[in-house]
XYZ file of N, CA and C in Angstrom:
801
model
N 0.821 -1.204 0.000
C 0.000 0.000 0.000
C 0.860 1.262 0.000
N 1.873 1.308 0.904
C 2.750 2.473 0.965
C 3.523 2.662 -0.334
N 3.898 1.543 -0.939
C 4.637 1.623 -2.200
C 3.770 2.235 -3.292
N 2.482 1.854 -3.323
C 1.573 2.390 -4.321
C 1.329 3.873 -4.093
N 1.188 4.281 -2.821
C 0.995 5.700 -2.521
C 2.198 6.501 -2.978
N 3.396 5.979 -2.702
C 4.619 6.653 -3.134
C 4.670 6.792 -4.645
N 4.268 5.746 -5.361
C 4.257 5.791 -6.820
C 3.257 6.824 -7.323
N 2.085 6.890 -6.705
C 1.070 7.867 -7.103
C 1.563 9.294 -6.901
N 2.224 9.536 -5.774
C 2.765 10.869 -5.502
C 3.810 11.248 -6.542
N 4.661 10.310 -6.880
C 5.726 10.571 -7.858
C 5.144 10.899 -9.230
N 4.129 10.156 -9.644
C 3.521 10.385 -10.949
C 2.829 11.739 -11.002
N 2.088 12.071 -9.946
C 1.412 13.365 -9.911
C 2.411 14.513 -9.882
N 3.521 14.324 -9.184
C 4.555 15.354 -9.150
C 5.159 15.561 -10.534
N 5.393 14.472 -11.261
C 5.908 14.583 -12.620
C 4.960 15.389 -13.503
N 3.659 15.133 -13.369
C 2.682 15.866 -14.175
C 2.709 17.360 -13.853
N 2.774 17.694 -12.543
C 2.787 19.112 -12.163
C 4.056 19.799 -12.658
N 5.203 19.117 -12.555
C 6.458 19.703 -13.026
C 6.433 19.913 -14.535
N 5.823 18.988 -15.262
C 5.705 19.161 -16.712
C 4.856 20.370 -17.052
N 3.791 20.601 -16.280
C 2.951 21.767 -16.528
C 3.735 23.057 -16.307
N 4.517 23.095 -15.221
C 5.341 24.272 -14.956
C 6.349 24.471 -16.079
N 6.961 23.380 -16.511
C 7.952 23.464 -17.597
C 7.300 23.972 -18.879
N 6.065 23.549 -19.155
C 5.368 24.023 -20.355
C 5.143 25.529 -20.304
N 4.724 26.028 -19.135
C 4.492 27.473 -18.995
C 5.792 28.239 -19.203
N 6.880 27.735 -18.608
C 8.178 28.390 -18.771
C 8.617 28.366 -20.229
N 8.483 27.225 -20.874
C 8.933 27.070 -22.250
C 8.133 27.962 -23.196
N 6.835 28.121 -22.928
C 5.988 28.931 -23.795
C 6.155 30.425 -23.539
N 6.936 30.775 -22.515
C 7.120 32.188 -22.173
C 8.500 32.708 -22.577
N 9.215 31.950 -23.389
C 10.568 32.336 -23.783
C 10.560 33.642 -24.575
N 11.682 34.349 -24.499
C 11.785 35.652 -25.164
C 12.091 35.537 -26.654
N 12.547 34.362 -27.110
C 13.036 34.237 -28.480
C 11.950 33.881 -29.478
N 10.703 33.976 -29.065
C 9.609 33.779 -30.020
C 9.147 32.362 -30.158
N 9.750 31.394 -29.445
C 9.328 30.000 -29.575
C 8.106 29.700 -28.731
N 7.761 30.616 -27.834
C 6.611 30.392 -26.968
C 5.425 31.246 -27.344
N 4.417 31.215 -26.492
C 3.175 31.938 -26.699
C 3.088 33.023 -25.631
N 3.135 34.276 -26.035
C 3.140 35.379 -25.075
C 1.878 35.411 -24.232
N 0.778 34.905 -24.772
C -0.482 34.929 -24.028
C -0.387 34.084 -22.756
N 0.456 33.035 -22.796
C 0.638 32.195 -21.609
C 1.265 33.000 -20.487
N 2.254 33.818 -20.821
C 2.906 34.657 -19.821
C 1.935 35.675 -19.259
N 1.153 36.299 -20.144
C 0.186 37.292 -19.671
C -0.839 36.668 -18.738
N -1.279 35.456 -19.084
C -2.251 34.767 -18.235
C -1.647 34.412 -16.877
N -0.398 33.962 -16.906
C 0.255 33.544 -15.658
C 0.507 34.719 -14.720
N 0.641 35.959 -15.262
C 0.948 37.134 -14.433
C -0.230 38.087 -14.322
N -1.405 37.673 -14.798
C -2.559 38.568 -14.828
C -3.030 38.959 -13.423
N -2.754 38.109 -12.423
C -3.216 38.385 -11.060
C -2.291 39.324 -10.308
N -1.112 39.632 -10.908
C -0.144 40.488 -10.236
C -0.491 41.956 -10.426
N -0.124 42.831 -9.475
C -0.374 44.268 -9.646
C 0.470 44.829 -10.776
N 0.048 45.969 -11.364
C 0.815 46.565 -12.469
C 2.244 46.861 -12.047
N 3.186 46.516 -12.941
C 4.600 46.772 -12.648
C 4.896 48.246 -12.914
N 5.638 48.938 -12.035
C 5.843 50.379 -12.179
C 6.701 50.788 -13.366
N 7.418 49.866 -13.956
C 8.262 50.196 -15.090
C 7.775 49.591 -16.376
N 8.514 49.816 -17.452
C 8.154 49.263 -18.754
C 8.978 48.004 -19.029
N 8.438 47.182 -19.875
C 9.191 46.018 -20.335
C 9.188 44.847 -19.388
N 8.200 44.794 -18.479
C 8.177 43.688 -17.528
C 8.040 42.346 -18.236
N 7.226 42.300 -19.301
C 7.051 41.037 -20.026
C 8.361 40.595 -20.659
N 9.143 41.561 -21.155
C 10.427 41.214 -21.741
C 11.392 40.649 -20.721
N 11.403 41.272 -19.537
C 12.277 40.777 -18.481
C 11.884 39.368 -18.051
N 10.577 39.171 -17.876
C 10.107 37.855 -17.449
C 10.357 36.791 -18.505
N 10.199 37.155 -19.782
C 10.415 36.171 -20.843
C 11.891 35.806 -20.958
N 12.795 36.786 -20.730
C 14.217 36.467 -20.719
C 14.549 35.557 -19.536
N 13.917 35.832 -18.389
C 14.131 34.980 -17.224
C 13.612 33.573 -17.486
N 12.461 33.470 -18.165
C 11.903 32.162 -18.501
C 12.849 31.392 -19.414
N 13.476 32.108 -20.355
C 14.428 31.465 -21.269
C 15.620 30.906 -20.493
N 16.113 31.698 -19.547
C 17.266 31.259 -18.763
C 16.916 30.030 -17.922
N 15.740 30.051 -17.308
C 15.316 28.905 -16.493
C 15.125 27.674 -17.364
N 14.518 27.846 -18.548
C 14.286 26.721 -19.449
C 15.600 26.087 -19.886
N 16.585 26.931 -20.206
C 17.877 26.407 -20.628
C 18.588 25.702 -19.472
N 18.457 26.253 -18.259
C 19.072 25.612 -17.097
C 18.431 24.249 -16.828
N 17.107 24.182 -16.973
C 16.419 22.907 -16.774
C 16.819 21.894 -17.846
N 17.017 22.355 -19.083
C 17.421 21.463 -20.168
C 18.802 20.876 -19.896
N 19.710 21.717 -19.393
C 21.059 21.236 -19.068
C 20.997 20.215 -17.939
N 20.220 20.543 -16.890
C 20.092 19.613 -15.765
C 19.459 18.310 -16.213
N 18.470 18.398 -17.107
C 17.769 17.208 -17.582
C 18.695 16.277 -18.331
N 19.698 16.855 -19.032
C 20.613 16.032 -19.819
C 21.502 15.153 -18.945
N 21.649 15.503 -17.656
C 22.480 14.718 -16.750
C 21.679 13.689 -15.959
N 20.359 13.717 -16.116
C 19.507 12.811 -15.353
C 19.043 11.677 -16.265
N 19.258 10.419 -15.876
C 18.795 9.308 -16.712
C 17.274 9.272 -16.781
N 16.733 9.073 -17.983
C 15.294 9.032 -18.185
C 14.880 7.669 -18.698
N 13.775 7.206 -18.182
C 13.225 5.932 -18.635
C 12.271 6.218 -19.799
N 12.846 6.409 -20.973
C 12.033 6.746 -22.123
C 12.497 5.934 -23.330
N 11.598 5.699 -24.286
C 12.007 4.947 -25.478
C 13.071 5.721 -26.260
N 14.002 4.988 -26.860
C 15.006 5.635 -27.699
C 14.338 6.293 -28.893
N 13.350 5.620 -29.453
C 12.598 6.159 -30.570
C 11.145 5.754 -30.401
N 10.230 6.706 -30.642
C 8.808 6.429 -30.491
C 8.187 6.191 -31.857
N 7.728 4.970 -32.084
C 7.035 4.635 -33.327
C 6.108 3.457 -33.024
N 5.719 2.725 -34.056
C 4.798 1.620 -33.852
C 5.338 0.511 -32.971
N 6.670 0.399 -32.887
C 7.255 -0.649 -32.050
C 7.163 -0.320 -30.559
N 6.846 0.939 -30.229
C 6.720 1.331 -28.824
C 5.490 0.704 -28.179
N 4.417 0.539 -28.956
C 3.179 -0.050 -28.428
C 3.374 -1.529 -28.145
N 2.974 -1.962 -26.966
C 3.066 -3.371 -26.573
C 1.682 -4.009 -26.619
N 1.656 -5.330 -26.587
C 0.399 -6.044 -26.572
C -0.341 -5.862 -25.255
N -1.642 -6.070 -25.285
C -2.465 -5.899 -24.086
C -2.047 -6.854 -22.968
N -1.563 -8.028 -23.328
C -1.100 -8.977 -22.331
C 0.130 -8.499 -21.588
N 0.931 -7.650 -22.220
C 2.104 -7.074 -21.563
C 1.695 -6.004 -20.566
N 0.710 -5.188 -20.944
C 0.258 -4.108 -20.067
C -0.654 -4.602 -18.941
N -1.348 -5.714 -19.175
C -2.272 -6.250 -18.172
C -1.996 -7.747 -17.969
N -0.861 -8.067 -17.375
C -0.472 -9.477 -17.240
C -1.151 -10.146 -16.052
N -1.065 -11.442 -16.044
C -1.480 -12.227 -14.879
C -0.267 -12.336 -13.966
N -0.465 -12.076 -12.681
C 0.676 -12.174 -11.782
C 0.451 -11.441 -10.483
N 1.496 -11.378 -9.660
C 1.393 -10.743 -8.353
C 1.417 -9.220 -8.472
N 1.339 -8.557 -7.322
C 1.229 -7.101 -7.301
C 2.474 -6.424 -7.874
N 3.654 -6.995 -7.634
C 4.880 -6.413 -8.177
C 4.848 -6.413 -9.703
N 4.384 -7.513 -10.278
C 4.307 -7.585 -11.729
C 3.269 -6.600 -12.267
N 2.163 -6.462 -11.542
C 1.133 -5.522 -11.966
C 1.648 -4.085 -11.908
N 2.411 -3.771 -10.868
C 2.950 -2.424 -10.720
C 3.944 -2.106 -11.833
N 4.775 -3.075 -12.193
C 5.724 -2.880 -13.292
C 4.988 -2.687 -14.613
N 3.913 -3.447 -14.810
C 3.123 -3.326 -16.034
C 2.432 -1.974 -16.102
N 1.926 -1.493 -14.968
C 1.281 -0.174 -14.932
C 2.273 0.926 -15.259
N 3.495 0.807 -14.733
C 4.531 1.802 -15.006
C 4.877 1.815 -16.493
N 4.998 0.630 -17.088
C 5.286 0.536 -18.521
C 4.136 1.106 -19.345
N 2.907 0.812 -18.936
C 1.726 1.283 -19.651
C 1.684 2.804 -19.700
N 1.784 3.449 -18.547
C 1.651 4.905 -18.550
C 2.839 5.580 -19.229
N 4.025 4.967 -19.124
C 5.180 5.542 -19.825
C 4.983 5.469 -21.327
N 4.610 4.277 -21.834
C 4.415 4.116 -23.271
C 3.274 4.987 -23.779
N 2.172 5.045 -23.024
C 1.036 5.851 -23.455
C 1.396 7.327 -23.504
N 2.218 7.770 -22.571
C 2.639 9.177 -22.571
C 3.393 9.513 -23.859
N 4.395 8.704 -24.192
C 5.203 9.007 -25.374
C 4.460 8.727 -26.674
N 3.609 7.715 -26.682
C 2.798 7.463 -27.874
C 1.804 8.600 -28.107
N 1.236 9.133 -27.025
C 0.314 10.260 -27.155
C 1.031 11.476 -27.718
N 2.259 11.734 -27.257
C 3.032 12.847 -27.808
C 3.240 12.667 -29.306
N 3.515 11.436 -29.727
C 3.714 11.165 -31.149
C 2.418 11.362 -31.935
N 1.286 10.932 -31.369
C -0.002 11.114 -32.051
C -0.334 12.593 -32.160
N -0.124 13.347 -31.094
C -0.397 14.789 -31.124
C 0.452 15.471 -32.190
N 1.715 15.064 -32.297
C 2.576 15.637 -33.336
C 2.058 15.274 -34.718
N 1.608 14.022 -34.886
C 1.070 13.603 -36.173
C -0.204 14.331 -36.546
N -0.974 14.763 -35.545
C -2.215 15.503 -35.790
C -1.997 17.010 -35.795
N -0.731 17.440 -35.627
C -0.381 18.867 -35.603
C -1.121 19.625 -34.506
N -1.223 19.002 -33.331
C -1.844 19.637 -32.177
C -0.747 20.059 -31.215
N -0.656 21.365 -30.953
C 0.391 21.900 -30.086
C -0.163 22.248 -28.708
N 0.719 22.253 -27.743
C 0.427 22.751 -26.393
C -0.624 21.944 -25.628
N -0.899 20.734 -26.044
C -1.762 19.862 -25.237
C -0.939 19.289 -24.093
N -1.571 19.056 -22.964
C -0.866 18.530 -21.804
C -1.318 17.104 -21.532
N -0.351 16.221 -21.324
C -0.613 14.799 -21.099
C -0.330 14.477 -19.637
N -1.269 13.835 -18.980
C -1.116 13.497 -17.565
C -0.916 11.996 -17.396
N 0.276 11.635 -16.949
C 0.567 10.218 -16.691
C -0.333 9.662 -15.595
N -0.684 10.495 -14.623
C -1.520 10.032 -13.519
C -2.870 9.532 -14.024
N -3.384 10.151 -15.068
C -4.665 9.715 -15.625
C -4.518 8.378 -16.345
N -3.386 8.163 -17.001
C -3.149 6.850 -17.610
C -2.999 5.779 -16.527
N -2.398 6.145 -15.392
C -2.316 5.201 -14.273
C -3.720 4.856 -13.771
N -4.607 5.863 -13.743
C -5.992 5.623 -13.321
C -6.719 4.728 -14.319
N -6.416 4.898 -15.604
C -7.007 4.027 -16.630
C -6.605 2.584 -16.384
N -5.319 2.378 -16.108
C -4.815 1.022 -15.866
C -5.504 0.392 -14.664
N -5.626 1.158 -13.580
C -6.264 0.637 -12.369
C -7.737 0.318 -12.615
N -8.409 1.170 -13.382
C -9.828 0.955 -13.668
C -10.041 -0.264 -14.551
N -9.148 -0.481 -15.496
C -9.252 -1.666 -16.341
C -9.157 -2.932 -15.494
N -8.235 -2.966 -14.559
C -8.077 -4.138 -13.700
C -9.280 -4.328 -12.794
N -9.850 -3.215 -12.324
C -10.953 -3.291 -11.368
C -12.286 -3.618 -12.038
N -12.575 -2.965 -13.164
C -13.896 -3.086 -13.785
C -13.964 -4.136 -14.885
N -12.837 -4.423 -15.509
C -12.861 -5.266 -16.702
C -11.958 -6.475 -16.566
N -11.903 -7.021 -15.360
C -11.089 -8.211 -15.136
C -11.529 -9.388 -15.981
N -12.829 -9.458 -16.281
C -13.327 -10.558 -17.111
C -12.785 -10.480 -18.530
N -12.697 -9.264 -19.068
C -12.149 -9.097 -20.416
C -10.654 -9.394 -20.443
N -9.947 -8.958 -19.412
C -8.510 -9.213 -19.351
C -8.223 -10.701 -19.192
N -9.067 -11.378 -18.414
C -8.896 -12.825 -18.244
C -9.165 -13.557 -19.551
N -10.118 -13.036 -20.342
C -10.458 -13.679 -21.611
C -9.295 -13.622 -22.598
N -8.426 -12.625 -22.443
C -7.273 -12.514 -23.345
C -6.323 -13.693 -23.200
N -6.239 -14.219 -21.984
C -5.295 -15.322 -21.728
C -5.975 -16.685 -21.734
N -7.283 -16.703 -21.956
C -8.015 -17.975 -21.972
C -7.690 -18.754 -23.241
N -7.706 -20.083 -23.168
C -7.454 -20.899 -24.365
C -8.464 -20.571 -25.465
N -7.967 -20.400 -26.662
C -8.844 -20.112 -27.788
C -9.245 -18.662 -27.921
N -8.676 -17.772 -27.077
C -9.000 -16.354 -27.173
C -8.552 -15.826 -28.532
N -9.401 -15.042 -29.143
C -9.084 -14.547 -30.480
C -9.386 -13.078 -30.654
N -9.704 -12.723 -31.879
C -9.889 -11.327 -32.253
C -10.994 -10.647 -31.460
N -12.062 -11.364 -31.180
C -13.190 -10.769 -30.473
C -12.791 -10.336 -29.066
N -11.996 -11.161 -28.395
C -11.552 -10.822 -27.037
C -10.641 -9.602 -27.056
N -9.765 -9.531 -28.050
C -8.873 -8.378 -28.177
C -9.677 -7.121 -28.467
N -10.641 -7.219 -29.379
C -11.465 -6.060 -29.746
C -12.276 -5.566 -28.557
N -12.817 -6.483 -27.762
C -13.606 -6.090 -26.593
C -12.739 -5.367 -25.566
N -11.512 -5.847 -25.369
C -10.608 -5.194 -24.422
C -10.179 -3.830 -24.938
N -9.928 -3.712 -26.231
C -9.610 -2.417 -26.822
C -10.763 -1.439 -26.624
N -11.976 -1.930 -26.776
C -13.163 -1.082 -26.606
C -13.249 -0.558 -25.181
N -13.052 -1.459 -24.210
C -13.090 -1.035 -22.811
C -11.972 -0.046 -22.506
N -10.796 -0.283 -23.091
C -9.663 0.604 -22.853
C -9.942 2.003 -23.393
N -10.541 2.105 -24.565
C -10.868 3.419 -25.120
C -11.901 4.131 -24.254
N -12.915 3.412 -23.820
C -13.959 4.007 -22.969
C -13.351 4.563 -21.687
N -12.465 3.801 -21.053
C -11.866 4.268 -19.802
C -10.904 5.429 -20.046
N -10.208 5.421 -21.173
C -9.348 6.563 -21.513
C -10.182 7.830 -21.707
N -11.309 7.699 -22.378
C -12.185 8.852 -22.587
C -12.768 9.346 -21.267
N -13.029 8.441 -20.351
C -13.559 8.839 -19.039
C -12.518 9.600 -18.222
N -11.277 9.177 -18.292
C -10.214 9.799 -17.494
C -9.647 11.056 -18.145
N -9.716 11.141 -19.463
C -9.215 12.296 -20.225
C -7.761 12.639 -19.858
N -6.810 11.777 -20.201
C -5.406 12.040 -19.880
C -4.776 13.146 -20.721
N -5.457 13.576 -21.788
C -4.938 14.653 -22.632
C -5.845 15.868 -22.453
N -5.239 16.992 -22.080
C -5.988 18.233 -21.899
C -5.552 19.221 -22.965
N -6.519 19.831 -23.618
C -6.243 20.688 -24.760
C -6.392 22.164 -24.409
N -5.658 23.004 -25.149
C -5.792 24.447 -24.983
C -7.068 24.915 -25.659
N -7.483 26.146 -25.365
C -8.685 26.699 -25.981
C -8.529 26.793 -27.491
N -7.306 27.061 -27.958
C -7.073 27.154 -29.402
C -7.365 25.830 -30.084
N -6.908 24.735 -29.480
C -7.154 23.418 -30.067
C -8.638 23.078 -30.063
N -9.332 23.507 -28.996
C -10.752 23.188 -28.882
C -11.598 23.967 -29.878
N -11.023 25.012 -30.478
C -11.755 25.799 -31.455
C -11.597 25.262 -32.874
N -10.780 24.229 -33.056
C -10.561 23.675 -34.383
C -11.758 22.846 -34.826
N -11.945 22.676 -36.160
C -13.063 21.867 -36.650
C -13.055 20.447 -36.100
N -11.878 19.893 -35.846
C -11.782 18.514 -35.350
C -12.381 18.359 -33.961
N -12.519 19.497 -33.237
C -13.015 19.424 -31.872
C -14.536 19.466 -31.795
N -15.203 19.689 -32.930
C -16.653 19.779 -32.922
C -17.248 18.444 -32.476
N -18.162 18.510 -31.528
C -18.813 17.281 -31.087
C -18.338 16.792 -29.740
N -17.736 17.683 -28.938
C -17.384 17.332 -27.565
C -16.177 16.427 -27.472
N -16.370 15.113 -27.632
C -15.289 14.143 -27.440
C -14.483 13.899 -28.709
N -14.793 14.600 -29.764
C -14.168 14.301 -31.056
C -12.645 14.375 -30.997
N -12.120 15.422 -30.355
C -10.669 15.588 -30.297
C -10.035 14.517 -29.413
N -10.700 14.179 -28.304
C -10.193 13.102 -27.438
C -10.123 11.783 -28.206
N -11.148 11.500 -28.984
C -11.174 10.260 -29.765
C -10.059 10.254 -30.802
N -9.825 11.395 -31.434
C -8.766 11.481 -32.447
C -7.401 11.144 -31.866
N -7.182 11.512 -30.599
C -5.883 11.278 -29.967
C -5.775 9.917 -29.298
N -6.876 9.430 -28.733
C -6.820 8.219 -27.917
C -7.125 6.940 -28.693
N -7.999 7.022 -29.692
C -8.331 5.819 -30.466
C -7.097 5.200 -31.141
N -6.173 6.005 -31.719
C -4.978 5.393 -32.310
C -4.125 4.629 -31.300
N -4.050 5.115 -30.056
C -3.271 4.409 -29.030
C -3.845 3.024 -28.782
N -5.164 2.992 -28.609
C -5.838 1.721 -28.328
C -5.703 0.768 -29.508
N -5.885 1.297 -30.705
C -5.779 0.464 -31.900
C -4.363 -0.077 -32.070
N -3.362 0.746 -31.773
C -1.967 0.285 -31.862
C -1.697 -0.850 -30.878
N -2.261 -0.745 -29.674
C -2.108 -1.832 -28.687
C -2.801 -3.100 -29.178
N -3.964 -2.928 -29.803
C -4.671 -4.082 -30.348
C -3.888 -4.747 -31.460
N -3.301 -3.945 -32.334
C -2.504 -4.497 -33.429
C -1.266 -5.213 -32.885
N -0.657 -4.654 -31.845
C 0.501 -5.319 -31.226
C 0.099 -6.643 -30.592
N -1.150 -6.719 -30.117
C -1.636 -7.948 -29.488
C -1.893 -9.043 -30.515
N -2.442 -8.651 -31.671
C -2.715 -9.655 -32.711
C -1.422 -10.219 -33.251
N -0.400 -9.360 -33.379
C 0.952 -9.766 -33.743
C 1.049 -10.898 -34.735
N 0.675 -10.644 -35.973
C 0.683 -11.704 -36.987
C 1.993 -12.491 -37.007
N 3.122 -11.735 -36.981
C 4.418 -12.413 -37.037
C 5.213 -12.231 -35.750
N 4.564 -11.662 -34.741
C 5.229 -11.509 -33.452
C 6.128 -10.308 -33.324
N 6.320 -9.533 -34.400
C 7.184 -8.360 -34.334
C 6.430 -7.133 -34.854
N 6.188 -6.130 -33.998
C 5.460 -4.939 -34.427
C 6.236 -4.147 -35.470
N 5.515 -3.488 -36.356
C 6.133 -2.708 -37.421
C 6.319 -1.255 -36.983
N 7.401 -0.589 -37.393
C 7.620 0.810 -37.018
C 6.494 1.734 -37.461
N 5.855 1.432 -38.604
C 4.807 2.323 -39.114
C 3.421 1.971 -38.574
N 3.353 1.074 -37.583
C 2.068 0.637 -37.063
C 1.288 1.792 -36.433
N 1.985 2.728 -35.791
C 1.304 3.866 -35.178
C 0.699 4.765 -36.248
N 1.413 4.976 -37.331
C 0.868 5.777 -38.432
C -0.364 5.110 -39.028
N -0.301 3.800 -39.166
C -1.451 3.055 -39.677
C -2.642 3.216 -38.727
N -2.377 3.148 -37.425
C -3.447 3.287 -36.436
C -4.069 4.678 -36.487
N -3.244 5.703 -36.668
C -3.757 7.072 -36.753
C -4.661 7.225 -37.977
N -4.220 6.714 -39.112
C -5.008 6.820 -40.349
C -6.309 6.033 -40.235
N -6.224 4.816 -39.699
C -7.418 3.975 -39.588
C -8.433 4.583 -38.619
N -7.951 5.123 -37.499
C -8.849 5.741 -36.529
C -9.500 6.988 -37.112
N -8.757 7.687 -37.943
C -9.324 8.881 -38.584
C -10.416 8.505 -39.586
N -10.171 7.463 -40.346
C -11.162 7.028 -41.336
C -12.450 6.564 -40.657
N -12.325 5.877 -39.535
C -13.486 5.351 -38.823
C -13.909 6.236 -37.649
N -13.447 7.489 -37.651
C -13.700 8.386 -36.520
C -15.187 8.556 -36.233
N -15.976 8.817 -37.259
C -17.406 9.048 -37.056
C -18.081 7.812 -36.463
N -17.708 6.632 -36.957
C -18.303 5.398 -36.445
C -17.905 5.163 -34.987
N -16.643 5.449 -34.667
C -16.184 5.294 -33.291
C -16.905 6.271 -32.375
N -17.054 7.513 -32.821
C -17.740 8.526 -32.021
C -19.198 8.141 -31.779
N -19.851 7.621 -32.803
C -21.247 7.188 -32.656
C -21.360 6.059 -31.642
N -20.435 5.114 -31.703
C -20.460 3.991 -30.773
C -20.223 4.455 -29.337
N -19.320 5.419 -29.167
C -19.015 5.932 -27.831
C -20.213 6.643 -27.203
N -21.085 7.166 -28.043
C -22.245 7.914 -27.552
C -23.413 7.006 -27.166
N -23.321 5.719 -27.446
C -24.404 4.787 -27.151
C -24.452 4.432 -25.658
N -25.560 3.841 -25.246
C -25.734 3.460 -23.838
C -24.746 2.375 -23.415
N -24.390 1.483 -24.357
C -23.418 0.415 -24.082
C -22.249 0.557 -25.051
N -21.366 1.532 -24.800
C -20.307 1.841 -25.767
C -19.351 0.684 -26.041
N -19.060 -0.129 -25.027
C -18.125 -1.238 -25.245
C -18.711 -2.240 -26.238
N -19.987 -2.556 -26.064
C -20.647 -3.485 -26.997
C -20.688 -2.919 -28.411
N -20.882 -1.616 -28.514
C -20.967 -0.971 -29.831
C -19.596 -0.844 -30.490
N -18.583 -0.625 -29.681
C -17.233 -0.434 -30.220
C -16.570 -1.742 -30.636
N -16.919 -2.823 -29.976
C -16.238 -4.098 -30.216
C -16.250 -4.526 -31.681
N -17.404 -4.509 -32.389
C -17.358 -4.888 -33.812
C -16.557 -3.918 -34.670
N -16.505 -2.643 -34.258
C -15.711 -1.661 -35.011
C -14.234 -2.019 -34.921
N -13.749 -2.270 -33.693
C -12.343 -2.632 -33.519
C -12.041 -4.009 -34.109
N -12.980 -4.920 -34.022
C -12.763 -6.251 -34.589
C -12.541 -6.162 -36.096
N -13.324 -5.314 -36.766
C -13.182 -5.137 -38.221
C -11.833 -4.526 -38.563
N -11.445 -3.488 -37.799
C -10.165 -2.835 -38.063
C -8.996 -3.788 -37.818
N -9.027 -4.519 -36.710
C -7.925 -5.421 -36.392
C -7.821 -6.574 -37.392
N -8.965 -6.956 -37.957
C -8.955 -8.059 -38.899
C -8.372 -7.672 -40.265
N -8.492 -6.399 -40.620
C -8.114 -5.989 -41.967
C -6.822 -5.178 -42.034
N -6.381 -4.663 -40.891
C -5.132 -3.904 -40.909
C -3.934 -4.850 -40.856
N -2.811 -4.448 -41.446
C -1.634 -5.333 -41.460
C -1.017 -5.498 -40.088
């Protein structure tokens, strides 16, 4: 129990530090950031008696960002060397059968991979300044184990096939949408892709789930580097159908045939 609490605190701290780093990075003086972020962050402060306060603060933000980058280069990071389709693991890897230590290791791998895969999907969709919370992916993992143990058990049952994988993918997408591990800026929410409430969340999260499903089917046992790109394209093509299924009273039941069709026909 204490070990899990410590892990939760560490994950939440990482998320908060990333948010602070994003604000600092977007406030740089050299034009790489968004000045509106700085204005918003200092809007509660009284008027500064001199001129050029924003310039001074943005130069300070640049110095802090560069100092953090230097410090970061000396700290070992548990991150993939390269993020592509091979980063996604099968559902059995993320939700294995075993003791609590094995489950904790699988949860750590899940949220790490989902974090970096989400960054890759956001880049592929040209969405900037979205914030990804590892703690929410950890909550997704815990909820899958708690609510969908029957689906996870079916994955390892003799004769388990495409239907079991599709059903687990469906549950995983539903829980990801419930937790909302990706938070978007107002600018992103004003884009045409965001029309329909959950549309933008589905665009970002459905490819992750589909990539995990494809890794699970593993025709030849070795995931392809372009598998994530394939998942992004396939999820985009079937976006409307996925969104319709998510809006139903029993979204998992509605999503399962959609994912089963995609997993059966994608390479």
